[in-house]
Amino acid sequence: MGTGTPGKCIIVSAPSGAGKSTIVRYLLGCGLGLDFSISATNRPKRDHEQDGRDYFFITTAEFRQRIGAGAFVEWEEVYPGRYYGTLRAEIERIWANGRAPIFDVDVVGGLRLKEIFGEQALSIFVSPPTIEALEERLLLRGTETAETLRTRMDKAGQELAYSTRYDRILLNDDMQRACEEAHEVVNAFLSA
Ligand code: ADP
Ligand code: 5GP
């Protein structure tokens, strides 16, 4: 862990399918002192996912209640009717353990977290080589219906336009190279 870790955080954003979960998972295994900040969502759990590990899966009513209680640092209706939010309690828990939270959030949420945490945060935008590659990855991942694939692809074009507002743009063409580059920039940030 870097000596400069306290109070820092890492934001990873990208259009869905660009590879941010893959990169976040890799970074979590690098011994950098990072902990995944588990978001809350009202979307249905996928087969391989676990409640309390990948997300806190909650109902729409519970999500609304938590908004009202001020439990979120930021929240978004990322897709119509699908809410996702970063929990204040997660960040506090991770910092209290002397570690740095890593956020896997959508592009708008990422910019909002950067606005909130400023220099304490490193914001990384994971970019797919092309929009066609993005669609192919989503298809191969096998998690989308024709409808959710369309929604995600429709959104991707707008999301790519936000990339320049991030601290770093990470091209995910070759997965191994992208992971190594991510490791380098995060390590440098946490050590500073
Ligand atoms: P995200 O979290 O951004 O939605 P994932 O990390 O789930 O994206 O990646 C989407 C799919 O693309 C996964 O099946 C993943 O294994 C694959 N993938 C990630 N990076 C690459 C890459 N550089 N080349 C080819 N496939 C990739
Ligand atoms: P998925 O449904 O594929 O898990 O996630 C869909 C999108 O929601 C991804 O871009 C993911 O990064 C984003 N997301 C996950 N958690 C949060 C969160 O707490 N806040 C925001 N703004 N987006 C999130």
Short mmCIF file of C-alpha atoms and ligand atoms in Angstrom, two decimals:
data_model
loop_
_atom_site.label_atom_id
_atom_site.label_comp_id
_atom_site.label_asym_id
_atom_site.label_seq_id
_atom_site.Cartn_x
_atom_site.Cartn_y
_atom_site.Cartn_z
CA MET A 1 0.00 0.00 0.00
CA GLY A 2 1.27 3.48 -0.79
CA THR A 3 2.11 5.78 2.10
CA GLY A 4 -0.22 8.36 0.61
CA THR A 5 -3.31 6.10 0.58
CA PRO A 6 -5.42 7.61 3.42
CA GLY A 7 -8.44 9.51 2.10
CA LYS A 8 -7.79 8.60 -1.52
CA CYS A 9 -10.03 6.80 -3.98
CA ILE A 10 -10.01 5.40 -7.50
CA ILE A 11 -12.86 5.92 -9.96
CA VAL A 12 -13.18 3.61 -12.96
CA SER A 13 -15.82 4.43 -15.56
CA ALA A 14 -16.58 3.36 -19.11
CA PRO A 15 -19.44 2.46 -21.37
CA SER A 16 -20.87 -0.92 -20.37
CA GLY A 17 -18.80 -3.70 -21.95
CA ALA A 18 -15.54 -1.72 -22.26
CA GLY A 19 -13.88 -3.88 -19.63
CA LYS A 20 -13.99 -1.89 -16.44
CA SER A 21 -15.10 -4.81 -14.22
CA THR A 22 -12.23 -6.87 -15.63
CA ILE A 23 -9.74 -4.09 -14.87
CA VAL A 24 -11.19 -3.39 -11.42
CA ARG A 25 -10.97 -7.09 -10.54
CA TYR A 26 -7.36 -7.16 -11.67
CA LEU A 27 -6.48 -4.07 -9.62
CA LEU A 28 -8.13 -5.57 -6.52
CA GLY A 29 -5.78 -8.54 -6.80
CA CYS A 30 -2.62 -6.42 -7.04
CA GLY A 31 -2.12 -5.81 -3.31
CA LEU A 32 -2.46 -2.04 -3.72
CA GLY A 33 -4.62 -1.59 -0.61
CA LEU A 34 -7.81 -1.13 -2.61
CA ASP A 35 -11.27 -2.29 -1.56
CA PHE A 36 -14.26 -2.49 -3.89
CA SER A 37 -16.98 -0.01 -2.96
CA ILE A 38 -20.15 -2.08 -3.20
CA SER A 39 -22.96 -0.06 -4.74
CA ALA A 40 -26.68 -0.55 -4.23
CA THR A 41 -28.95 -1.27 -7.19
CA ASN A 42 -32.51 -2.29 -7.92
CA ARG A 43 -31.56 -4.27 -11.02
CA PRO A 44 -32.04 -8.06 -10.90
CA LYS A 45 -29.07 -10.11 -9.77
CA ARG A 46 -27.22 -12.04 -12.49
CA ASP A 47 -26.58 -15.75 -11.91
CA HIS A 48 -22.90 -15.45 -10.99
CA GLU A 49 -23.43 -12.41 -8.75
CA GLN A 50 -23.69 -12.37 -4.97
CA ASP A 51 -25.64 -9.96 -2.85
CA GLY A 52 -23.23 -7.99 -0.64
CA ARG A 53 -20.25 -8.82 -2.84
CA ASP A 54 -21.06 -7.46 -6.31
CA TYR A 55 -23.90 -5.16 -5.26
CA PHE A 56 -26.42 -4.75 -2.51
CA PHE A 57 -29.51 -5.82 -4.45
CA ILE A 58 -32.47 -3.90 -3.09
CA THR A 59 -36.01 -3.09 -4.16
CA THR A 60 -37.01 0.17 -5.80
CA ALA A 61 -38.86 1.15 -2.60
CA GLU A 62 -35.73 0.51 -0.52
CA PHE A 63 -33.65 2.50 -2.99
CA ARG A 64 -36.00 5.48 -2.68
CA GLN A 65 -35.94 5.21 1.08
CA ARG A 66 -32.13 5.30 1.09
CA ILE A 67 -32.10 8.36 -1.18
CA GLY A 68 -34.37 10.05 1.35
CA ALA A 69 -32.11 9.02 4.23
CA GLY A 70 -29.06 10.57 2.50
CA ALA A 71 -27.30 7.20 2.27
CA PHE A 72 -25.82 7.91 -1.18
CA VAL A 73 -22.86 10.08 -2.12
CA GLU A 74 -24.21 9.92 -5.66
CA TRP A 75 -26.89 7.90 -7.38
CA GLU A 76 -28.08 7.59 -10.97
CA GLU A 77 -30.91 6.13 -12.97
CA VAL A 78 -28.28 4.56 -15.25
CA TYR A 79 -30.90 2.86 -17.45
CA PRO A 80 -34.64 3.54 -17.43
CA GLY A 81 -36.01 2.31 -14.11
CA ARG A 82 -32.58 0.98 -13.06
CA TYR A 83 -31.00 2.80 -10.13
CA TYR A 84 -27.42 2.52 -8.92
CA GLY A 85 -25.85 4.38 -6.02
CA THR A 86 -22.56 4.79 -4.15
CA LEU A 87 -23.05 4.31 -0.44
CA ARG A 88 -21.48 6.79 1.98
CA ALA A 89 -21.13 3.96 4.53
CA GLU A 90 -19.00 1.91 2.11
CA ILE A 91 -16.47 4.70 1.65
CA GLU A 92 -16.29 5.32 5.39
CA ARG A 93 -15.84 1.61 6.12
CA ILE A 94 -12.97 1.32 3.62
CA TRP A 95 -11.19 4.47 4.77
CA ALA A 96 -11.59 3.37 8.40
CA ASN A 97 -9.64 0.23 7.45
CA GLY A 98 -6.82 2.39 6.08
CA ARG A 99 -7.61 1.37 2.52
CA ALA A 100 -8.74 3.17 -0.63
CA PRO A 101 -12.15 2.58 -2.22
CA ILE A 102 -12.32 1.74 -5.92
CA PHE A 103 -15.57 2.66 -7.66
CA ASP A 104 -16.97 0.93 -10.74
CA VAL A 105 -19.55 3.50 -11.78
CA ASP A 106 -21.17 4.88 -14.90
CA VAL A 107 -19.65 7.85 -16.70
CA VAL A 108 -21.85 10.52 -15.12
CA GLY A 109 -21.44 9.04 -11.63
CA GLY A 110 -17.68 8.95 -12.13
CA LEU A 111 -17.54 12.66 -12.94
CA ARG A 112 -19.71 13.43 -9.94
CA LEU A 113 -17.42 11.47 -7.60
CA LYS A 114 -14.40 13.30 -9.06
CA GLU A 115 -16.14 16.61 -8.41
CA ILE A 116 -16.76 15.59 -4.80
CA PHE A 117 -13.32 14.14 -4.02
CA GLY A 118 -11.15 16.36 -6.26
CA GLU A 119 -7.42 15.73 -5.85
CA GLN A 120 -8.12 12.83 -3.49
CA ALA A 121 -9.52 10.91 -6.48
CA LEU A 122 -7.94 9.45 -9.60
CA SER A 123 -10.56 9.12 -12.34
CA ILE A 124 -9.91 6.59 -15.09
CA PHE A 125 -11.97 6.21 -18.25
CA VAL A 126 -11.70 2.78 -19.87
CA SER A 127 -12.12 3.13 -23.61
CA PRO A 128 -12.96 0.29 -26.01
CA PRO A 129 -10.93 0.29 -29.25
CA THR A 130 -14.12 0.75 -31.30
CA ILE A 131 -17.88 0.83 -30.78
CA GLU A 132 -18.11 -2.45 -32.75
CA ALA A 133 -15.70 -4.12 -30.33
CA LEU A 134 -17.89 -2.94 -27.47
CA GLU A 135 -20.99 -4.56 -28.95
CA GLU A 136 -19.09 -7.78 -29.59
CA ARG A 137 -17.83 -7.93 -25.98
CA LEU A 138 -21.32 -7.41 -24.62
CA LEU A 139 -22.64 -10.16 -26.90
CA LEU A 140 -19.87 -12.55 -25.87
CA ARG A 141 -20.39 -11.77 -22.17
CA GLY A 142 -23.88 -13.23 -22.65
CA THR A 143 -25.54 -11.10 -19.95
CA GLU A 144 -27.80 -8.99 -22.17
CA THR A 145 -31.14 -9.45 -23.88
CA ALA A 146 -31.63 -7.85 -27.31
CA GLU A 147 -33.34 -4.96 -25.54
CA THR A 148 -30.72 -4.30 -22.83
CA LEU A 149 -27.97 -4.63 -25.44
CA ARG A 150 -29.65 -1.92 -27.52
CA THR A 151 -30.07 0.36 -24.48
CA ARG A 152 -26.42 -0.08 -23.53
CA MET A 153 -25.18 0.55 -27.09
CA ASP A 154 -27.40 3.64 -27.48
CA LYS A 155 -25.86 5.06 -24.34
CA ALA A 156 -22.27 4.18 -25.24
CA GLY A 157 -21.93 6.83 -27.96
CA GLN A 158 -22.83 9.63 -25.53
CA GLU A 159 -20.60 8.19 -22.84
CA LEU A 160 -17.50 8.13 -25.05
CA ALA A 161 -17.82 11.88 -25.43
CA TYR A 162 -17.14 12.34 -21.70
CA SER A 163 -13.75 10.63 -21.79
CA THR A 164 -11.71 13.84 -22.01
CA ARG A 165 -13.04 15.00 -18.62
CA TYR A 166 -11.28 12.11 -16.88
CA ASP A 167 -7.77 12.25 -15.37
CA ARG A 168 -6.68 9.28 -17.49
CA ILE A 169 -8.02 7.52 -20.58
CA LEU A 170 -7.07 3.85 -20.63
CA LEU A 171 -7.40 2.13 -23.99
CA ASN A 172 -8.56 -1.44 -23.44
CA ASP A 173 -7.48 -3.07 -26.67
CA ASP A 174 -5.19 -5.75 -25.30
CA MET A 175 -6.57 -6.77 -21.90
CA GLN A 176 -3.23 -7.68 -20.32
CA ARG A 177 -1.61 -4.42 -21.39
CA ALA A 178 -4.59 -2.38 -20.17
CA CYS A 179 -4.45 -4.12 -16.77
CA GLU A 180 -0.72 -3.47 -16.42
CA GLU A 181 -1.11 0.18 -17.38
CA ALA A 182 -3.94 0.54 -14.88
CA HIS A 183 -1.72 -0.97 -12.20
CA GLU A 184 1.05 1.52 -12.98
CA VAL A 185 -1.10 4.66 -12.86
CA VAL A 186 -2.99 3.59 -9.72
CA ASN A 187 0.20 2.62 -7.92
CA ALA A 188 1.81 5.96 -8.81
CA PHE A 189 -1.26 7.86 -7.58
CA LEU A 190 -1.50 5.97 -4.28
CA SER A 191 2.23 6.27 -3.61
CA ALA A 192 2.39 10.03 -4.19
P1 ADP B 1 -17.77 -3.67 -18.11
O1 ADP B 1 -17.54 -3.92 -16.67
O2 ADP B 1 -17.11 -2.41 -18.60
O3 ADP B 1 -19.21 -3.73 -18.51
P2 ADP B 1 -16.48 -6.27 -18.53
O4 ADP B 1 -15.23 -6.16 -17.75
O5 ADP B 1 -17.60 -7.12 -18.01
O6 ADP B 1 -17.04 -4.82 -18.95
O7 ADP B 1 -16.04 -6.77 -19.99
C1 ADP B 1 -17.01 -7.07 -20.99
C2 ADP B 1 -16.62 -8.38 -21.70
O8 ADP B 1 -15.49 -8.12 -22.53
C3 ADP B 1 -16.22 -9.48 -20.74
O9 ADP B 1 -16.72 -10.70 -21.23
C4 ADP B 1 -14.69 -9.43 -20.76
O10 ADP B 1 -14.12 -10.69 -20.49
C5 ADP B 1 -14.40 -8.98 -22.18
N1 ADP B 1 -13.16 -8.16 -22.32
C6 ADP B 1 -12.65 -7.25 -21.46
N2 ADP B 1 -11.51 -6.69 -21.96
C7 ADP B 1 -11.32 -7.24 -23.18
C8 ADP B 1 -10.32 -7.07 -24.22
N3 ADP B 1 -9.31 -6.22 -24.10
N4 ADP B 1 -10.46 -7.82 -25.33
C9 ADP B 1 -11.49 -8.67 -25.48
N5 ADP B 1 -12.45 -8.89 -24.56
C10 ADP B 1 -12.38 -8.18 -23.43
P1 5GP B 2 -24.22 -3.37 -14.53
O1 5GP B 2 -25.71 -3.43 -14.58
O2 5GP B 2 -23.57 -3.80 -15.83
O3 5GP B 2 -23.62 -4.01 -13.31
O4 5GP B 2 -23.85 -1.82 -14.37
C1 5GP B 2 -24.38 -0.88 -15.22
C2 5GP B 2 -23.66 0.43 -15.06
O5 5GP B 2 -23.94 1.01 -13.78
C3 5GP B 2 -22.14 0.28 -15.13
O6 5GP B 2 -21.66 1.34 -15.95
C4 5GP B 2 -21.71 0.44 -13.71
O7 5GP B 2 -20.39 0.93 -13.62
C5 5GP B 2 -22.72 1.46 -13.21
N1 5GP B 2 -22.79 1.55 -11.75
C6 5GP B 2 -22.62 0.57 -10.85
N2 5GP B 2 -22.72 1.05 -9.60
C7 5GP B 2 -22.92 2.39 -9.71
C8 5GP B 2 -23.10 3.45 -8.77
O8 5GP B 2 -23.06 3.28 -7.55
N3 5GP B 2 -23.30 4.69 -9.28
C9 5GP B 2 -23.34 4.93 -10.61
N4 5GP B 2 -23.54 6.19 -11.00
N5 5GP B 2 -23.20 3.97 -11.52
C10 5GP B 2 -22.99 2.70 -11.08
#
